[in-house]
Amino acid sequence: MITEIKQATQIVLSNLLSTVKAGGGRLNAVAKVDVFVKSLDDFAVINEAYSAFFRGHKPARVLVEAGNIPADALLEAAMITFAANGNRQSLQAKKKNRTVTARMWFRRQYLILMYGEEET
């Protein structure tokens, strides 16, 4: 299980960062990461992977035990970054009059991307 949760953490953080970079962001612009896990027993392994991923950069972090993560995932995460103009931005994109939100989960060997739209 240690290998699975470590791999899940690395994959989810890497994919979120790819989304940030696609929007013009960068690693040292990440302001906060929210991580939801099935069990806090995995904290040490997640913390090790998290620290290795961010190296010297230390964004704020929230880690919450959430046993009922969708799609039977091992963990779920979201990043908030600072935009080039210094304002915070989340991994949400405006699409005309709708907000499109990307959520990522890692379930064993599969990365699951789910998109939702809501009227604004």
Coordinates of C-alpha atoms in Angstrom, one line a residue:
M1 CA 0.0 0.0 0.0
I2 CA 2.9 2.4 0.7
T3 CA 4.0 2.2 -3.0
E4 CA 0.4 2.8 -4.2
I5 CA -0.2 5.9 -2.1
K6 CA 3.2 7.3 -2.9
Q7 CA 2.7 6.8 -6.6
A8 CA -0.8 8.2 -6.3
T9 CA 0.5 11.4 -4.6
Q10 CA 3.2 11.8 -7.2
I11 CA 0.8 11.3 -10.2
V12 CA -1.9 13.6 -8.8
L13 CA 0.5 16.4 -8.0
S14 CA 2.3 16.1 -11.4
N15 CA -1.0 16.2 -13.3
L16 CA -2.2 19.2 -11.3
L17 CA 1.0 21.0 -12.0
S18 CA 0.7 20.2 -15.7
T19 CA -2.7 22.0 -15.6
V20 CA -1.1 24.9 -13.8
K21 CA 1.7 25.2 -16.4
A22 CA -0.8 24.9 -19.3
G23 CA -2.4 28.0 -17.8
G24 CA 0.9 29.9 -17.6
G25 CA 1.7 29.1 -14.0
R26 CA 4.7 27.5 -12.4
L27 CA 5.7 25.4 -9.4
N28 CA 6.8 28.3 -7.2
A29 CA 3.5 30.1 -7.8
V30 CA 1.5 27.3 -6.1
A31 CA 0.0 29.0 -3.0
K32 CA -2.0 26.1 -1.5
V33 CA -2.7 22.4 -2.0
D34 CA -5.8 20.6 -0.5
V35 CA -5.3 16.9 -0.2
F36 CA -8.1 14.5 0.8
V37 CA -7.1 10.9 1.7
K38 CA -8.9 7.8 2.7
S39 CA -6.7 7.4 5.9
L40 CA -4.5 9.7 7.9
D41 CA -2.3 6.6 8.5
D42 CA -0.8 7.4 5.0
F43 CA 0.3 10.8 6.2
A44 CA 4.1 10.0 6.4
V45 CA 4.2 8.5 2.9
I46 CA 2.2 11.4 1.4
N47 CA 4.3 13.9 3.2
E48 CA 7.5 12.3 1.9
A49 CA 6.2 12.4 -1.7
Y50 CA 4.8 16.0 -1.2
S51 CA 8.1 17.3 0.1
A52 CA 10.1 15.7 -2.7
F53 CA 7.7 17.1 -5.3
F54 CA 7.9 20.7 -4.0
R55 CA 11.5 20.6 -3.0
G56 CA 12.3 23.9 -1.3
H57 CA 9.0 25.6 -2.1
K58 CA 6.5 25.3 0.8
P59 CA 2.9 26.1 -0.3
A60 CA 0.2 26.1 2.4
R61 CA -1.4 22.7 2.7
V62 CA -4.5 21.1 4.1
L63 CA -4.7 17.3 4.5
V64 CA -8.0 15.9 5.4
E65 CA -9.2 12.3 6.1
A66 CA -12.2 11.8 3.8
G67 CA -13.0 8.1 3.7
N68 CA -15.7 8.5 1.1
I69 CA -13.6 9.9 -1.8
P70 CA -15.4 9.5 -5.2
A71 CA -14.5 6.6 -7.5
D72 CA -12.9 4.7 -4.7
A73 CA -9.8 6.8 -5.1
L74 CA -6.8 6.7 -2.8
L75 CA -6.6 10.5 -2.7
E76 CA -7.9 13.7 -4.2
A77 CA -6.1 17.0 -4.5
A78 CA -6.6 20.6 -5.7
M79 CA -4.1 23.4 -6.2
I80 CA -4.5 27.2 -5.9
T81 CA -1.8 29.3 -7.6
F82 CA -0.8 32.9 -8.0
A83 CA -1.3 34.2 -11.5
A84 CA 1.4 36.3 -13.2
N85 CA -0.3 39.5 -12.0
G86 CA -0.1 38.2 -8.4
N87 CA -3.7 37.3 -7.9
R88 CA -4.8 33.9 -6.8
Q89 CA -6.4 31.5 -9.3
S90 CA -7.8 28.1 -8.8
L91 CA -7.8 25.2 -11.3
Q92 CA -11.1 26.4 -12.7
A93 CA -11.7 27.9 -16.2
K94 CA -14.5 30.1 -17.2
K95 CA -16.4 28.9 -20.3
K96 CA -18.9 31.6 -21.4
N97 CA -21.5 31.6 -18.7
R98 CA -20.4 28.4 -17.1
T99 CA -17.6 27.4 -14.6
V100 CA -15.8 24.3 -15.7
T101 CA -14.0 22.5 -12.8
A102 CA -11.4 19.7 -13.3
R103 CA -11.1 17.2 -10.5
M104 CA -8.4 14.5 -10.4
W105 CA -8.4 11.2 -8.6
F106 CA -5.9 8.4 -8.7
R107 CA -7.4 4.9 -8.3
R108 CA -4.8 2.2 -8.3
Q109 CA -3.3 2.4 -11.9
Y110 CA -5.9 4.8 -13.4
L111 CA -6.0 8.5 -13.4
I112 CA -9.6 9.7 -13.5
L113 CA -10.5 13.2 -14.7
M114 CA -14.0 14.4 -14.1
Y115 CA -15.3 17.7 -15.4
G116 CA -18.4 19.4 -14.1
E117 CA -20.2 22.5 -15.3
E118 CA -22.5 24.8 -13.3
E119 CA -24.4 27.8 -14.4
T120 CA -23.0 31.2 -13.3

